[in-house]
Short mmCIF file of C-alpha atoms in Angstrom, two decimals:
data_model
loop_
_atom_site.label_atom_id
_atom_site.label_comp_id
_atom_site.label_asym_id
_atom_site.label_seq_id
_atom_site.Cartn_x
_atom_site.Cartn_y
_atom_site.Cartn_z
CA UNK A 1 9.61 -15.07 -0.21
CA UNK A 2 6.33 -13.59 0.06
CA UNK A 3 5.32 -12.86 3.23
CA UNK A 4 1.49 -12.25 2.24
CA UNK A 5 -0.25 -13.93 0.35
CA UNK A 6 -3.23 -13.12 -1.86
CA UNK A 7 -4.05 -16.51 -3.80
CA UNK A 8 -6.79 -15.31 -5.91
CA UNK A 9 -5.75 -12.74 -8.84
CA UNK A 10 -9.83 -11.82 -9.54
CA UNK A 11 -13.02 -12.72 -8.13
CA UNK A 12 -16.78 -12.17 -9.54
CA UNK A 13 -19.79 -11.95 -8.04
CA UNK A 14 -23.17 -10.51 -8.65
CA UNK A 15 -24.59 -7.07 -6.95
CA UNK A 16 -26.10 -7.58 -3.61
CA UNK A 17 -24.32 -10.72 -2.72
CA UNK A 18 -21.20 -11.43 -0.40
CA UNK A 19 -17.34 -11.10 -1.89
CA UNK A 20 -15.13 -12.88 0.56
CA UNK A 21 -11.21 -12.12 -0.14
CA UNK A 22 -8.71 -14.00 1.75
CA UNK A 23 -5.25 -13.34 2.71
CA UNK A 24 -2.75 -15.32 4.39
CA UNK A 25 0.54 -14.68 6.08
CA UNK A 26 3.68 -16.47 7.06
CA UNK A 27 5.21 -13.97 9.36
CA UNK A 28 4.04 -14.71 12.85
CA UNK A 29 5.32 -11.23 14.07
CA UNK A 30 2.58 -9.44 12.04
CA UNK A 31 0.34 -7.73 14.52
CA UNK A 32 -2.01 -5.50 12.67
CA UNK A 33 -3.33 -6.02 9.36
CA UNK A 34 -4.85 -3.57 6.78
CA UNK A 35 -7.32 -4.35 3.76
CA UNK A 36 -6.39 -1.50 1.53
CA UNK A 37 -9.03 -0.58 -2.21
CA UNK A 38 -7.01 0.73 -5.08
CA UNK A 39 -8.66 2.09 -8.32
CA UNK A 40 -6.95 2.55 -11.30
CA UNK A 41 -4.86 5.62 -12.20
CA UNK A 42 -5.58 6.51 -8.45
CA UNK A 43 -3.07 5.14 -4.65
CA UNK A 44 -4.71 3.05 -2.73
CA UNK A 45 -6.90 4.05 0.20
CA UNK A 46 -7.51 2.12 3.34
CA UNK A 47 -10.59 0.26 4.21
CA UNK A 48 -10.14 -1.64 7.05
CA UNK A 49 -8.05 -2.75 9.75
CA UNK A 50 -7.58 -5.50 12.29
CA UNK A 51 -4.89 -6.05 15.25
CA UNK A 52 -3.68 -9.07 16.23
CA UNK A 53 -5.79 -8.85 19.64
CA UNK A 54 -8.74 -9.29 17.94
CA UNK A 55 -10.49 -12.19 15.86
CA UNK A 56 -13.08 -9.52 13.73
CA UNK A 57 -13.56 -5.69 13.07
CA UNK A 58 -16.86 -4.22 11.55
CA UNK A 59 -17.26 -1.17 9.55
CA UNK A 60 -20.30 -0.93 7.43
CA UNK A 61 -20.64 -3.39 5.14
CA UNK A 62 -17.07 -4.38 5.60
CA UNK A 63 -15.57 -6.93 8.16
CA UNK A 64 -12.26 -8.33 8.71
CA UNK A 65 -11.95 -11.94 10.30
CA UNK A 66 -8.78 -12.64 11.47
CA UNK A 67 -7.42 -16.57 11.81
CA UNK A 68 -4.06 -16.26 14.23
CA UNK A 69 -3.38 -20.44 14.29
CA UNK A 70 -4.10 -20.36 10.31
CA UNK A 71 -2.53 -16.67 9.37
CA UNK A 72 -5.58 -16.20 7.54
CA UNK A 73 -7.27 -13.16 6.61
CA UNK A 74 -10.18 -12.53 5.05
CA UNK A 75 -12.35 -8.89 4.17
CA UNK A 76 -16.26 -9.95 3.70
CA UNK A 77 -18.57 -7.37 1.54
CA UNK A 78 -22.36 -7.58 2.33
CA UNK A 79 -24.03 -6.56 0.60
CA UNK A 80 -21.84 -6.02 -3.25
CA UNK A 81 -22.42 -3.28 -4.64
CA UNK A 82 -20.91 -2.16 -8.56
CA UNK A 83 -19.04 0.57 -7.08
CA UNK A 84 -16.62 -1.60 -4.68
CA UNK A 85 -15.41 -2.82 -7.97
CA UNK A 86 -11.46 -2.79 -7.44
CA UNK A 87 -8.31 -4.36 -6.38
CA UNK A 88 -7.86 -4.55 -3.10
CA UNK A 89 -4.98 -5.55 -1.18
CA UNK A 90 -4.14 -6.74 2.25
CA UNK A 91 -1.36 -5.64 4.14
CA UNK A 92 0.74 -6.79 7.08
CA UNK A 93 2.90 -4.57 9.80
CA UNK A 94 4.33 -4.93 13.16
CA UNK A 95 4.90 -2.41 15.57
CA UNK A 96 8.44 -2.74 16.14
CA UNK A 97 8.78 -2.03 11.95
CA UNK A 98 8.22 1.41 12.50
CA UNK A 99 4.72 0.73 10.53
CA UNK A 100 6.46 -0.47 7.18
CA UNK A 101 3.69 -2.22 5.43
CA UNK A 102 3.72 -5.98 3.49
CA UNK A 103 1.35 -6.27 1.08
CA UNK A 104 0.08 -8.92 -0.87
CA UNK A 105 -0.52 -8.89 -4.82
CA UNK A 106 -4.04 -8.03 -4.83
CA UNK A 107 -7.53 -9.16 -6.10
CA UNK A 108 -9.42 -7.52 -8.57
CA UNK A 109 -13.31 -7.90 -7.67
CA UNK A 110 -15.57 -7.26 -10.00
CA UNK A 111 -18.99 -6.65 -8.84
CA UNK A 112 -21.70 -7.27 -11.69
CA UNK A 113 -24.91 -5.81 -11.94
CA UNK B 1 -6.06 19.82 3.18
CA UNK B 2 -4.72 18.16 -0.23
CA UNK B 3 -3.58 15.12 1.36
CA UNK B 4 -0.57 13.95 -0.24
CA UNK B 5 0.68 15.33 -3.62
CA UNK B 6 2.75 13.65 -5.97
CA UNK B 7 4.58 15.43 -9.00
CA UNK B 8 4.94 14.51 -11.92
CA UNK B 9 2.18 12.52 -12.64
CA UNK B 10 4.15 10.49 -15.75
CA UNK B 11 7.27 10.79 -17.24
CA UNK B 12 9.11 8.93 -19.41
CA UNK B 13 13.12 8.42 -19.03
CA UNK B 14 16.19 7.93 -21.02
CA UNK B 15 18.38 4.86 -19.27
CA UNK B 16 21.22 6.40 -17.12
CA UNK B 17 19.15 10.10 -16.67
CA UNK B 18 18.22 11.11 -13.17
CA UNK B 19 14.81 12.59 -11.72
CA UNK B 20 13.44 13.43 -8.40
CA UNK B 21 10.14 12.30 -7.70
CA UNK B 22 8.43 15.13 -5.52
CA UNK B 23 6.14 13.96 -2.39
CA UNK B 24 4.53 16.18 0.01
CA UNK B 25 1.57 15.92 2.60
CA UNK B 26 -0.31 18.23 4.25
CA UNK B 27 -1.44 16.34 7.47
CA UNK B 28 1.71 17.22 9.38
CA UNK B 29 2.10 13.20 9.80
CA UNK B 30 5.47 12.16 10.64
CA UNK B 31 5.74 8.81 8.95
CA UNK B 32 6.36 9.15 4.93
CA UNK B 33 6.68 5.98 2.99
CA UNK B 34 7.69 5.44 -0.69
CA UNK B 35 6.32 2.13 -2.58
CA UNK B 36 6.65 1.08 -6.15
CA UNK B 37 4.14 -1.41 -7.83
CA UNK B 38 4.85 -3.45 -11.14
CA UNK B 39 2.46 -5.22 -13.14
CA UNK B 40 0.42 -7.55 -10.98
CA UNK B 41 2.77 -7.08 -7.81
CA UNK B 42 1.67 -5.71 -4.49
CA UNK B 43 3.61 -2.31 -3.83
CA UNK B 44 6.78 -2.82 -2.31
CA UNK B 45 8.71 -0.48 0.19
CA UNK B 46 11.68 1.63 -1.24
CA UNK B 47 12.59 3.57 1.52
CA UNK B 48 10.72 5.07 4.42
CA UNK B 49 11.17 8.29 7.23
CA UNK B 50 10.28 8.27 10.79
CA UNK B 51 10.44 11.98 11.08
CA UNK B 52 12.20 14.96 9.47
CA UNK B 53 16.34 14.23 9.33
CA UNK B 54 15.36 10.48 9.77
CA UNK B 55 15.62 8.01 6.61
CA UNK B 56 16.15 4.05 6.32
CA UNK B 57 15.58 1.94 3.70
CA UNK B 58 12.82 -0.26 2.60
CA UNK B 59 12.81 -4.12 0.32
CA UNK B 60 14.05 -2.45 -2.62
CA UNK B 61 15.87 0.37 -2.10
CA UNK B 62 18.60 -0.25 -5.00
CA UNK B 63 19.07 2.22 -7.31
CA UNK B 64 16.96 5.33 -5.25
CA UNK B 65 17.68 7.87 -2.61
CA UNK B 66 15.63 9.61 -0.36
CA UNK B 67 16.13 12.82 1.95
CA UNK B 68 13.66 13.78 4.65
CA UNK B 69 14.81 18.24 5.45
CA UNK B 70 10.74 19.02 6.48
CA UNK B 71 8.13 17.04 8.05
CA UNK B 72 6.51 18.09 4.47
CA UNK B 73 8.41 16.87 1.80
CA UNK B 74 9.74 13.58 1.03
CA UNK B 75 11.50 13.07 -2.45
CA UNK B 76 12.85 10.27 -4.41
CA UNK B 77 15.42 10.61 -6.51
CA UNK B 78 16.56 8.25 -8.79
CA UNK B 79 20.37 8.04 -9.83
CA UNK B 80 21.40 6.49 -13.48
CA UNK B 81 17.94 5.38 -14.35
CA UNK B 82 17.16 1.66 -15.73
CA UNK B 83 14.53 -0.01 -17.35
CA UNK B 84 14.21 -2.12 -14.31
CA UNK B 85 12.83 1.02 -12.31
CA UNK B 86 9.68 1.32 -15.15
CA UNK B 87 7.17 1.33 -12.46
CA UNK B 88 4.22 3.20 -10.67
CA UNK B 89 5.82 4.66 -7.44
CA UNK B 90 3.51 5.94 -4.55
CA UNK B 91 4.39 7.85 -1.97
CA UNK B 92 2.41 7.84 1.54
CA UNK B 93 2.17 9.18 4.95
CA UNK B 94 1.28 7.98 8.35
CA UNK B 95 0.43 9.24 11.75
CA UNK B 96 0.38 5.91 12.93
CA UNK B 97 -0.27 2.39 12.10
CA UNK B 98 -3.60 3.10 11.56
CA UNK B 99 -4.25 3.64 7.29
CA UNK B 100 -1.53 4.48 5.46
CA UNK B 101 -3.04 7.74 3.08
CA UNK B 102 -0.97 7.30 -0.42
CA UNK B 103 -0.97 9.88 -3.22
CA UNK B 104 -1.72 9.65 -6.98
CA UNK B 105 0.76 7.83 -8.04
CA UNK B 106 3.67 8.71 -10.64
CA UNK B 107 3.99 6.57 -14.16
CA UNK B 108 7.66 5.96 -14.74
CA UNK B 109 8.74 4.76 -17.69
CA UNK B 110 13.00 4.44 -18.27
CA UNK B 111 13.50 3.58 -22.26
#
């Protein structure tokens, strides 16, 4: 039973303009959620987070909207740029979990020039 | 600091021979975390450690142990491999909810 989702394996878009990835969740005791970027051969590092408290977090060109009555996620990149060209995965915890982490499968963006 | 170091970076296993997967970080976090990802999966939890002496186990944690003796060092060891455990394992530490900071990665392949 997967407990986040990630319903889009790959998305494509074209340098300079938005990449929306979306996430959704089932587990309603998920309080904090992480958008992690992942290149190959290399772990993933984190990008971004959100708690449940909140409805969106800004960091650069990166912001997390967070939808608590749909359990949807979603990481917007404005503007695209070649080098954010990776999978990135979103990830679920609660505090009570002593921080374990759900993640979903992961989209691979590429970002053309 | 190095962050967190993972050795070896691939190896390749006979079924039913044992390894220990070696994990240390620098950042004098308590949390460590071990994951494994296969093909076009998300990573999934093998076991985790809230502190040195403290261990519990993750989603998957068939088939592994883990021992926690420093706030440093975190190995996996895997017992009797099989090809089931062919994977990409990543190990990860914490100071707190906020970012998880993973290592390299180690290839594992059990033939």
């Amino acid at each position: 039973d997967q407990q986040v989702k990630q319903n889009s394996p790959s998305l494509s878009v074209q340098e300079g303009r938005i990449s929306i990835l979306n996430c959704d969740y089932t587990n309603s005791m998920f309080d904090y959620f992480l958008w992690y970027k992942k290149y190959p051969a290399e772990g993933p590092t984190f990008l971004i987070s959100i708690s449940s408290i909140k409805d969106k977090n800004e960091d650069g060109r990166f912001t997390v909207f967070l939808n608590k009555s749909a359990k949807h996620l979603s990481l917007h990149i404005v503007p695209s740029q070649p080098g954010d060209s990776a999978v990135y995965f979103c990830a679920a915890t609660f505090l009570s979990s002593n921080y374990k982490l759900t993640f979903g499968k992961g989209t691979l963006l590429t970002v053309n020039p | 600091n190095a962050g967190v170091t993972q050795t070896p970076k691939f190896r390749i296993l006979k079924i039913g021979q044992s390894m220990t997967l070696q994990c240390t970080q620098d950042m004098n976090h308590n949390y460590m975390y071990w994951y494994r990802q296969d093909p076009g999966m998300g990573l999934k939890l093998i076991y985790y450690s809230v502190g040195a002496g403290i261990t519990d186990k993750g989603e998957v944690p068939n088939g592994y142990n883990v021992s926690r003796s420093t706030t440093e060092d975190f190995p996996l060891r895997l017992e009797l491999a099989a090809p089931s455990q062919t994977s990409v394992y990543f190990c990860a530490s914490s100071p707190t909810v906020r970012g998880q900071y993973f290592g390299p990665g180690t290839r594992l392949t059990v033939t």
